PDB file of C-alpha atoms and ligand atoms in Angstrom:
ATOM      1  CA  MET A   1      49.460 -78.652  -4.849  1.00  0.00           C
ATOM      2  CA  CYS A   2      49.425 -75.506  -7.110  1.00  0.00           C
ATOM      3  CA  SER A   3      51.927 -72.599  -7.620  1.00  0.00           C
ATOM      4  CA  ASP A   4      50.167 -69.462  -7.131  1.00  0.00           C
ATOM      5  CA  ILE A   5      49.580 -67.706 -10.086  1.00  0.00           C
ATOM      6  CA  VAL A   6      50.542 -64.379 -11.879  1.00  0.00           C
ATOM      7  CA  PHE A   7      48.687 -62.524 -12.728  1.00  0.00           C
ATOM      8  CA  SER A   8      50.836 -60.136 -14.938  1.00  0.00           C
ATOM      9  CA  LYS A   9      51.996 -62.896 -17.252  1.00  0.00           C
ATOM     10  CA  ALA A  10      48.690 -62.851 -18.947  1.00  0.00           C
ATOM     11  CA  TYR A  11      49.109 -62.995 -22.465  1.00  0.00           C
ATOM     12  CA  PHE A  12      46.057 -61.776 -25.133  1.00  0.00           C
ATOM     13  CA  THR A  13      44.893 -65.186 -27.385  1.00  0.00           C
ATOM     14  CA  LYS A  14      42.250 -64.487 -29.208  1.00  0.00           C
ATOM     15  CA  SER A  15      38.838 -62.499 -30.080  1.00  0.00           C
ATOM     16  CA  ALA A  16      35.730 -64.049 -30.485  1.00  0.00           C
ATOM     17  CA  PRO A  17      32.943 -62.536 -32.016  1.00  0.00           C
ATOM     18  CA  SER A  18      31.066 -65.479 -30.189  1.00  0.00           C
ATOM     19  CA  LEU A  19      30.419 -68.350 -28.055  1.00  0.00           C
ATOM     20  CA  ARG A  20      31.037 -70.843 -31.442  1.00  0.00           C
ATOM     21  CA  GLU A  21      34.564 -68.971 -32.004  1.00  0.00           C
ATOM     22  CA  CYS A  22      35.654 -69.033 -28.755  1.00  0.00           C
ATOM     23  CA  PRO A  23      38.771 -71.059 -28.192  1.00  0.00           C
ATOM     24  CA  PRO A  24      38.408 -74.764 -26.594  1.00  0.00           C
ATOM     25  CA  GLU A  25      37.397 -74.954 -23.063  1.00  0.00           C
ATOM     26  CA  THR A  26      40.501 -77.255 -22.174  1.00  0.00           C
ATOM     27  CA  GLY A  27      41.023 -76.154 -18.759  1.00  0.00           C
ATOM     28  CA  VAL A  28      39.572 -73.540 -16.367  1.00  0.00           C
ATOM     29  CA  GLU A  29      38.239 -69.194 -16.650  1.00  0.00           C
ATOM     30  CA  VAL A  30      37.047 -66.640 -14.958  1.00  0.00           C
ATOM     31  CA  ALA A  31      35.210 -63.387 -16.816  1.00  0.00           C
ATOM     32  CA  PHE A  32      34.152 -60.053 -16.651  1.00  0.00           C
ATOM     33  CA  ALA A  33      31.088 -57.735 -16.830  1.00  0.00           C
ATOM     34  CA  GLY A  34      30.347 -54.577 -16.851  1.00  0.00           C
ATOM     35  CA  ARG A  35      28.105 -51.808 -18.186  1.00  0.00           C
ATOM     36  CA  SER A  36      30.170 -49.784 -20.767  1.00  0.00           C
ATOM     37  CA  ASN A  37      32.306 -47.301 -18.513  1.00  0.00           C
ATOM     38  CA  ALA A  38      32.431 -48.969 -15.265  1.00  0.00           C
ATOM     39  CA  GLY A  39      36.235 -49.345 -15.236  1.00  0.00           C
ATOM     40  CA  LYS A  40      36.503 -53.604 -17.115  1.00  0.00           C
ATOM     41  CA  SER A  41      39.484 -52.282 -18.941  1.00  0.00           C
ATOM     42  CA  SER A  42      41.218 -49.764 -15.811  1.00  0.00           C
ATOM     43  CA  ALA A  43      40.267 -52.911 -13.638  1.00  0.00           C
ATOM     44  CA  ILE A  44      42.098 -55.809 -15.883  1.00  0.00           C
ATOM     45  CA  ASN A  45      45.021 -53.546 -16.351  1.00  0.00           C
ATOM     46  CA  ALA A  46      45.646 -52.596 -13.050  1.00  0.00           C
ATOM     47  CA  LEU A  47      45.327 -56.585 -12.028  1.00  0.00           C
ATOM     48  CA  THR A  48      48.241 -57.912 -14.684  1.00  0.00           C
ATOM     49  CA  ASN A  49      49.988 -54.294 -14.352  1.00  0.00           C
ATOM     50  CA  SER A  50      49.704 -54.376 -18.132  1.00  0.00           C
ATOM     51  CA  LYS A  51      47.551 -51.959 -20.510  1.00  0.00           C
ATOM     52  CA  LEU A  52      46.030 -55.725 -21.789  1.00  0.00           C
ATOM     53  CA  ALA A  53      42.609 -54.099 -22.178  1.00  0.00           C
ATOM     54  CA  ARG A  54      42.214 -51.469 -24.394  1.00  0.00           C
ATOM     55  CA  THR A  55      40.717 -47.956 -22.353  1.00  0.00           C
ATOM     56  CA  SER A  56      39.432 -46.078 -24.603  1.00  0.00           C
ATOM     57  CA  LYS A  57      36.759 -48.061 -27.423  1.00  0.00           C
ATOM     58  CA  THR A  58      34.694 -46.886 -29.604  1.00  0.00           C
ATOM     59  CA  PRO A  59      31.409 -47.969 -28.189  1.00  0.00           C
ATOM     60  CA  GLY A  60      29.482 -49.512 -31.712  1.00  0.00           C
ATOM     61  CA  ARG A  61      31.933 -50.976 -32.307  1.00  0.00           C
ATOM     62  CA  THR A  62      32.264 -54.630 -33.518  1.00  0.00           C
ATOM     63  CA  GLN A  63      31.941 -56.457 -30.032  1.00  0.00           C
ATOM     64  CA  LEU A  64      34.504 -59.033 -29.371  1.00  0.00           C
ATOM     65  CA  ILE A  65      34.853 -61.081 -26.267  1.00  0.00           C
ATOM     66  CA  ASN A  66      38.833 -60.699 -25.828  1.00  0.00           C
ATOM     67  CA  PHE A  67      40.687 -64.300 -24.009  1.00  0.00           C
ATOM     68  CA  PHE A  68      43.497 -63.768 -22.385  1.00  0.00           C
ATOM     69  CA  ASN A  69      45.829 -67.051 -21.118  1.00  0.00           C
ATOM     70  CA  LEU A  70      47.425 -67.043 -17.563  1.00  0.00           C
ATOM     71  CA  SER A  71      48.833 -70.281 -18.285  1.00  0.00           C
ATOM     72  CA  ASP A  72      48.380 -73.304 -20.939  1.00  0.00           C
ATOM     73  CA  THR A  73      44.434 -74.335 -18.737  1.00  0.00           C
ATOM     74  CA  GLN A  74      43.574 -70.830 -17.150  1.00  0.00           C
ATOM     75  CA  ARG A  75      42.299 -67.958 -18.742  1.00  0.00           C
ATOM     76  CA  LEU A  76      40.693 -64.277 -18.274  1.00  0.00           C
ATOM     77  CA  VAL A  77      37.688 -63.511 -20.285  1.00  0.00           C
ATOM     78  CA  ASP A  78      36.935 -59.983 -21.257  1.00  0.00           C
ATOM     79  CA  LEU A  79      33.058 -60.058 -22.463  1.00  0.00           C
ATOM     80  CA  PRO A  80      31.663 -56.615 -23.997  1.00  0.00           C
ATOM     81  CA  GLY A  81      30.529 -53.878 -21.902  1.00  0.00           C
ATOM     82  CA  TYR A  82      26.485 -52.796 -22.590  1.00  0.00           C
ATOM     83  CA  GLY A  83      24.335 -50.324 -21.891  1.00  0.00           C
ATOM     84  CA  TYR A  84      25.861 -47.417 -24.227  1.00  0.00           C
ATOM     85  CA  ALA A  85      22.550 -45.913 -25.369  1.00  0.00           C
ATOM     86  CA  LYS A  86      23.433 -45.564 -28.596  1.00  0.00           C
ATOM     87  CA  VAL A  87      23.843 -48.703 -29.855  1.00  0.00           C
ATOM     88  CA  SER A  88      21.622 -50.177 -32.208  1.00  0.00           C
ATOM     89  CA  ARG A  89      18.669 -52.418 -31.139  1.00  0.00           C
ATOM     90  CA  ASP A  90      20.265 -55.315 -33.331  1.00  0.00           C
ATOM     91  CA  MET A  91      23.446 -54.926 -31.670  1.00  0.00           C
ATOM     92  CA  LYS A  92      22.280 -55.242 -28.465  1.00  0.00           C
ATOM     93  CA  GLU A  93      20.098 -58.237 -28.896  1.00  0.00           C
ATOM     94  CA  GLU A  94      22.773 -59.792 -30.256  1.00  0.00           C
ATOM     95  CA  TRP A  95      24.722 -59.064 -27.447  1.00  0.00           C
ATOM     96  CA  GLN A  96      22.952 -60.102 -25.005  1.00  0.00           C
ATOM     97  CA  ARG A  97      22.044 -63.032 -27.629  1.00  0.00           C
ATOM     98  CA  ASN A  98      26.387 -64.161 -27.571  1.00  0.00           C
ATOM     99  CA  LEU A  99      26.323 -63.172 -22.997  1.00  0.00           C
ATOM    100  CA  SER A 100      23.601 -65.357 -22.052  1.00  0.00           C
ATOM    101  CA  GLU A 101      24.788 -68.116 -24.534  1.00  0.00           C
ATOM    102  CA  TYR A 102      28.577 -67.376 -23.211  1.00  0.00           C
ATOM    103  CA  LEU A 103      26.841 -67.136 -19.217  1.00  0.00           C
ATOM    104  CA  GLN A 104      25.083 -70.456 -20.188  1.00  0.00           C
ATOM    105  CA  LYS A 105      26.834 -72.699 -22.014  1.00  0.00           C
ATOM    106  CA  ARG A 106      30.227 -72.256 -21.634  1.00  0.00           C
ATOM    107  CA  GLN A 107      31.231 -75.579 -19.148  1.00  0.00           C
ATOM    108  CA  CYS A 108      35.567 -73.865 -18.478  1.00  0.00           C
ATOM    109  CA  LEU A 109      33.412 -70.961 -16.726  1.00  0.00           C
ATOM    110  CA  ARG A 110      34.181 -70.945 -12.830  1.00  0.00           C
ATOM    111  CA  GLY A 111      33.081 -67.772 -11.697  1.00  0.00           C
ATOM    112  CA  LEU A 112      31.921 -63.692 -13.176  1.00  0.00           C
ATOM    113  CA  ILE A 113      33.557 -60.626 -12.132  1.00  0.00           C
ATOM    114  CA  LEU A 114      30.158 -58.263 -12.417  1.00  0.00           C
ATOM    115  CA  LEU A 115      31.879 -54.528 -11.629  1.00  0.00           C
ATOM    116  CA  MET A 116      29.846 -51.806 -11.645  1.00  0.00           C
ATOM    117  CA  ASP A 117      30.443 -47.706 -10.936  1.00  0.00           C
ATOM    118  CA  ILE A 118      30.230 -47.863  -6.913  1.00  0.00           C
ATOM    119  CA  ARG A 119      28.367 -43.700  -7.766  1.00  0.00           C
ATOM    120  CA  HIS A 120      25.604 -46.173 -10.059  1.00  0.00           C
ATOM    121  CA  PRO A 121      25.674 -49.736  -8.561  1.00  0.00           C
ATOM    122  CA  LEU A 122      22.733 -52.107  -9.623  1.00  0.00           C
ATOM    123  CA  GLN A 123      21.700 -50.535 -12.822  1.00  0.00           C
ATOM    124  CA  ASP A 124      18.448 -52.326 -15.174  1.00  0.00           C
ATOM    125  CA  PHE A 125      21.457 -54.936 -17.598  1.00  0.00           C
ATOM    126  CA  ASP A 126      23.475 -55.732 -14.090  1.00  0.00           C
ATOM    127  CA  ALA A 127      20.261 -57.127 -12.528  1.00  0.00           C
ATOM    128  CA  THR A 128      19.787 -59.281 -15.626  1.00  0.00           C
ATOM    129  CA  MET A 129      23.340 -60.346 -15.842  1.00  0.00           C
ATOM    130  CA  ILE A 130      23.273 -61.405 -11.787  1.00  0.00           C
ATOM    131  CA  ARG A 131      20.594 -63.645 -12.475  1.00  0.00           C
ATOM    132  CA  TRP A 132      21.749 -65.345 -15.607  1.00  0.00           C
ATOM    133  CA  ALA A 133      24.733 -66.100 -13.800  1.00  0.00           C
ATOM    134  CA  ILE A 134      22.914 -67.735 -10.428  1.00  0.00           C
ATOM    135  CA  ASP A 135      20.102 -68.956 -13.079  1.00  0.00           C
ATOM    136  CA  ALA A 136      23.464 -70.969 -14.366  1.00  0.00           C
ATOM    137  CA  ASP A 137      24.578 -71.879 -11.505  1.00  0.00           C
ATOM    138  CA  MET A 138      27.450 -69.204 -11.044  1.00  0.00           C
ATOM    139  CA  PRO A 139      29.504 -67.258  -8.616  1.00  0.00           C
ATOM    140  CA  VAL A 140      30.055 -63.826  -8.842  1.00  0.00           C
ATOM    141  CA  HIS A 141      31.927 -61.736  -7.129  1.00  0.00           C
ATOM    142  CA  ILE A 142      30.839 -58.061  -7.936  1.00  0.00           C
ATOM    143  CA  LEU A 143      33.568 -54.985  -7.917  1.00  0.00           C
ATOM    144  CA  LEU A 144      32.351 -51.515  -6.596  1.00  0.00           C
ATOM    145  CA  THR A 145      34.669 -49.617  -8.877  1.00  0.00           C
ATOM    146  CA  LYS A 146      36.313 -46.196  -8.678  1.00  0.00           C
ATOM    147  CA  ALA A 147      35.563 -46.756  -5.040  1.00  0.00           C
ATOM    148  CA  ASP A 148      38.428 -44.261  -4.965  1.00  0.00           C
ATOM    149  CA  LYS A 149      35.627 -41.301  -5.758  1.00  0.00           C
ATOM    150  CA  LEU A 150      34.142 -42.262  -2.242  1.00  0.00           C
ATOM    151  CA  ASN A 151      35.006 -41.786   1.809  1.00  0.00           C
ATOM    152  CA  ARG A 152      35.536 -45.547   3.368  1.00  0.00           C
ATOM    153  CA  GLY A 153      32.407 -45.003   4.838  1.00  0.00           C
ATOM    154  CA  PRO A 154      30.168 -44.003   2.535  1.00  0.00           C
ATOM    155  CA  ALA A 155      31.616 -46.612  -0.066  1.00  0.00           C
ATOM    156  CA  ASN A 156      31.248 -49.270   2.777  1.00  0.00           C
ATOM    157  CA  ASN A 157      27.590 -48.552   2.886  1.00  0.00           C
ATOM    158  CA  VAL A 158      26.871 -48.745  -0.541  1.00  0.00           C
ATOM    159  CA  ARG A 159      28.600 -52.063   0.017  1.00  0.00           C
ATOM    160  CA  GLN A 160      26.732 -53.192   2.611  1.00  0.00           C
ATOM    161  CA  ALA A 161      23.119 -51.834   0.724  1.00  0.00           C
ATOM    162  CA  VAL A 162      24.516 -53.875  -2.871  1.00  0.00           C
ATOM    163  CA  ILE A 163      24.287 -56.968  -0.069  1.00  0.00           C
ATOM    164  CA  LYS A 164      20.798 -56.198   1.663  1.00  0.00           C
ATOM    165  CA  GLU A 165      19.277 -55.385  -1.900  1.00  0.00           C
ATOM    166  CA  LEU A 166      20.374 -58.718  -3.488  1.00  0.00           C
ATOM    167  CA  LYS A 167      19.583 -60.580  -0.213  1.00  0.00           C
ATOM    168  CA  ALA A 168      16.147 -58.921  -0.102  1.00  0.00           C
ATOM    169  CA  ALA A 169      16.035 -60.184  -4.237  1.00  0.00           C
ATOM    170  CA  GLY A 170      16.681 -63.657  -2.675  1.00  0.00           C
ATOM    171  CA  ILE A 171      20.600 -63.581  -5.536  1.00  0.00           C
ATOM    172  CA  ALA A 172      22.704 -63.312  -2.350  1.00  0.00           C
ATOM    173  CA  ASN A 173      23.664 -66.104  -2.192  1.00  0.00           C
ATOM    174  CA  ARG A 174      26.591 -67.003  -4.429  1.00  0.00           C
ATOM    175  CA  ILE A 175      27.522 -63.497  -4.423  1.00  0.00           C
ATOM    176  CA  SER A 176      31.205 -61.958  -2.768  1.00  0.00           C
ATOM    177  CA  ILE A 177      31.673 -58.350  -2.890  1.00  0.00           C
ATOM    178  CA  GLN A 178      33.848 -55.653  -2.933  1.00  0.00           C
ATOM    179  CA  CYS A 179      35.234 -52.147  -3.385  1.00  0.00           C
ATOM    180  CA  PHE A 180      38.478 -52.020  -5.967  1.00  0.00           C
ATOM    181  CA  SER A 181      39.886 -48.957  -7.359  1.00  0.00           C
ATOM    182  CA  ALA A 182      42.334 -49.451 -10.354  1.00  0.00           C
ATOM    183  CA  LEU A 183      43.669 -45.611  -9.407  1.00  0.00           C
ATOM    184  CA  LYS A 184      44.459 -46.502  -6.096  1.00  0.00           C
ATOM    185  CA  ARG A 185      45.475 -49.934  -6.812  1.00  0.00           C
ATOM    186  CA  THR A 186      43.183 -51.079  -4.104  1.00  0.00           C
ATOM    187  CA  GLY A 187      41.768 -54.376  -3.631  1.00  0.00           C
ATOM    188  CA  ILE A 188      43.888 -55.718  -6.363  1.00  0.00           C
ATOM    189  CA  GLU A 189      44.947 -58.336  -3.972  1.00  0.00           C
ATOM    190  CA  GLU A 190      41.171 -59.275  -2.726  1.00  0.00           C
ATOM    191  CA  LEU A 191      40.178 -59.319  -6.641  1.00  0.00           C
ATOM    192  CA  GLN A 192      43.427 -61.997  -6.787  1.00  0.00           C
ATOM    193  CA  ASN A 193      42.728 -64.397  -4.416  1.00  0.00           C
ATOM    194  CA  GLN A 194      38.789 -64.988  -5.835  1.00  0.00           C
ATOM    195  CA  LEU A 195      40.404 -65.443  -8.891  1.00  0.00           C
ATOM    196  CA  GLN A 196      43.126 -67.616  -7.591  1.00  0.00           C
ATOM    197  CA  SER A 197      40.286 -70.131  -5.604  1.00  0.00           C
ATOM    198  CA  TRP A 198      38.283 -70.387  -8.921  1.00  0.00           C
ATOM    199  CA  LEU A 199      40.871 -70.617 -11.567  1.00  0.00           C
ATOM    200  CA  THR A 200      42.547 -73.723  -9.021  1.00  0.00           C
ATOM    201  CA  LEU A 201      39.483 -75.037  -9.194  1.00  0.00           C
ATOM    202  CA  ASP A 202      40.055 -77.836 -11.010  1.00  0.00           C
ATOM    203  CA  ASN A 203      43.309 -78.471  -9.676  1.00  0.00           C
ATOM    204  CA  ALA A 204      41.592 -79.987  -6.225  1.00  0.00           C
ATOM    205  CA  GLU A 205      39.694 -82.127  -7.957  1.00  0.00           C
ATOM    206  CA  HIS A 206      42.377 -84.082  -9.635  1.00  0.00           C
ATOM    207  CA  ALA A 207      44.354 -83.869  -6.338  1.00  0.00           C
ATOM    208  CA  PRO A 208      43.364 -87.059  -4.128  1.00  0.00           C
ATOM    209  CA  ALA A 209      41.492 -86.665  -1.391  1.00  0.00           C
ATOM    210  CA  SER A 210      42.987 -85.816   1.706  1.00  0.00           C
ATOM    211  CA  LEU A 211      40.142 -84.932   4.149  1.00  0.00           C
TER     212      LEU A 211
HETATM  213  P1  GDP B 301      35.545 -50.008 -19.268  1.00  0.00           P
HETATM  214  O1  GDP B 301      34.532 -49.156 -20.401  1.00  0.00           O
HETATM  215  O2  GDP B 301      34.545 -50.473 -17.954  1.00  0.00           O
HETATM  216  O3  GDP B 301      36.750 -50.650 -19.079  1.00  0.00           O
HETATM  217  O4  GDP B 301      36.072 -48.799 -18.759  1.00  0.00           O
HETATM  218  P2  GDP B 301      37.385 -47.978 -18.555  1.00  0.00           P
HETATM  219  O5  GDP B 301      38.123 -48.764 -17.834  1.00  0.00           O
HETATM  220  O6  GDP B 301      37.767 -47.558 -20.023  1.00  0.00           O
HETATM  221  O7  GDP B 301      37.063 -46.001 -17.625  1.00  0.00           O
HETATM  222  C1  GDP B 301      36.099 -46.059 -17.927  1.00  0.00           C
HETATM  223  C2  GDP B 301      36.278 -44.052 -17.498  1.00  0.00           C
HETATM  224  O8  GDP B 301      36.519 -43.908 -15.808  1.00  0.00           O
HETATM  225  C3  GDP B 301      37.982 -44.030 -17.526  1.00  0.00           C
HETATM  226  O9  GDP B 301      37.979 -41.914 -17.999  1.00  0.00           O
HETATM  227  C4  GDP B 301      38.510 -44.086 -16.359  1.00  0.00           C
HETATM  228  O10 GDP B 301      39.962 -43.465 -16.422  1.00  0.00           O
HETATM  229  C5  GDP B 301      38.113 -44.329 -14.852  1.00  0.00           C
HETATM  230  N1  GDP B 301      38.328 -45.071 -13.800  1.00  0.00           N
HETATM  231  C6  GDP B 301      38.774 -46.439 -14.318  1.00  0.00           C
HETATM  232  N2  GDP B 301      39.001 -46.921 -13.321  1.00  0.00           N
HETATM  233  C7  GDP B 301      38.647 -45.899 -12.235  1.00  0.00           C
HETATM  234  C8  GDP B 301      39.203 -46.406 -10.858  1.00  0.00           C
HETATM  235  O11 GDP B 301      39.268 -46.657 -10.461  1.00  0.00           O
HETATM  236  N3  GDP B 301      39.033 -44.822 -10.121  1.00  0.00           N
HETATM  237  C9  GDP B 301      38.605 -43.507 -10.714  1.00  0.00           C
HETATM  238  N4  GDP B 301      38.519 -42.534 -10.381  1.00  0.00           N
HETATM  239  N5  GDP B 301      38.447 -43.138 -12.182  1.00  0.00           N
HETATM  240  C10 GDP B 301      38.492 -44.893 -13.013  1.00  0.00           C
END
């Protein structure tokens, strides 16, 4: 039996500039990705009840993949934010190479949390990220962030519209989606349940078959 993950126990372990420098693939991890300013740092901080992820960054500086451990074998991974207009083309291309390589080759990756501002969902590169993940057979859980900016009805309409669009594109299969607000602390439990289920998958594999 696996015990519940205590997210507030997360601690920073490493920053890696590329896949080569990521920690060894022992255990399992879940990655967080999203456009710059989508609310990724705020979400990670709300999830872990900490200030682990910085909320004010200088866009354009070297982009690192940050690793936070929940235990010796379970990690959260903060991927560099994308879509910042002033980043040079070289940097964008390098970042995209790193990202696609990470999603395709990282064997211990169990799922991708994709964050999109609820007022601007499914921008160009979001769709690319979803395709990369689906192509790599990776499940995706979408957070529609800053949901406090909309009332509940309109927020749910956005959620339905995104689902419809993903279905129309034929990529809704392994995707789940929820509203989230770091500010109001709504949706945290739903996110924790998703992470818990992905990060404890391997334990089930090692347990004796119970059916
Ligand atoms: P990141 O670049 O994706 O890491 O985004 P940040 O977490 O730094 O957030 C970007 C901006 O959005 C900041 O000004 C945050 O205060 C704001 N923000 C983040 N989460 C929320 C939220 O849940 N509600 C509201 N209203 N603003 C948020």
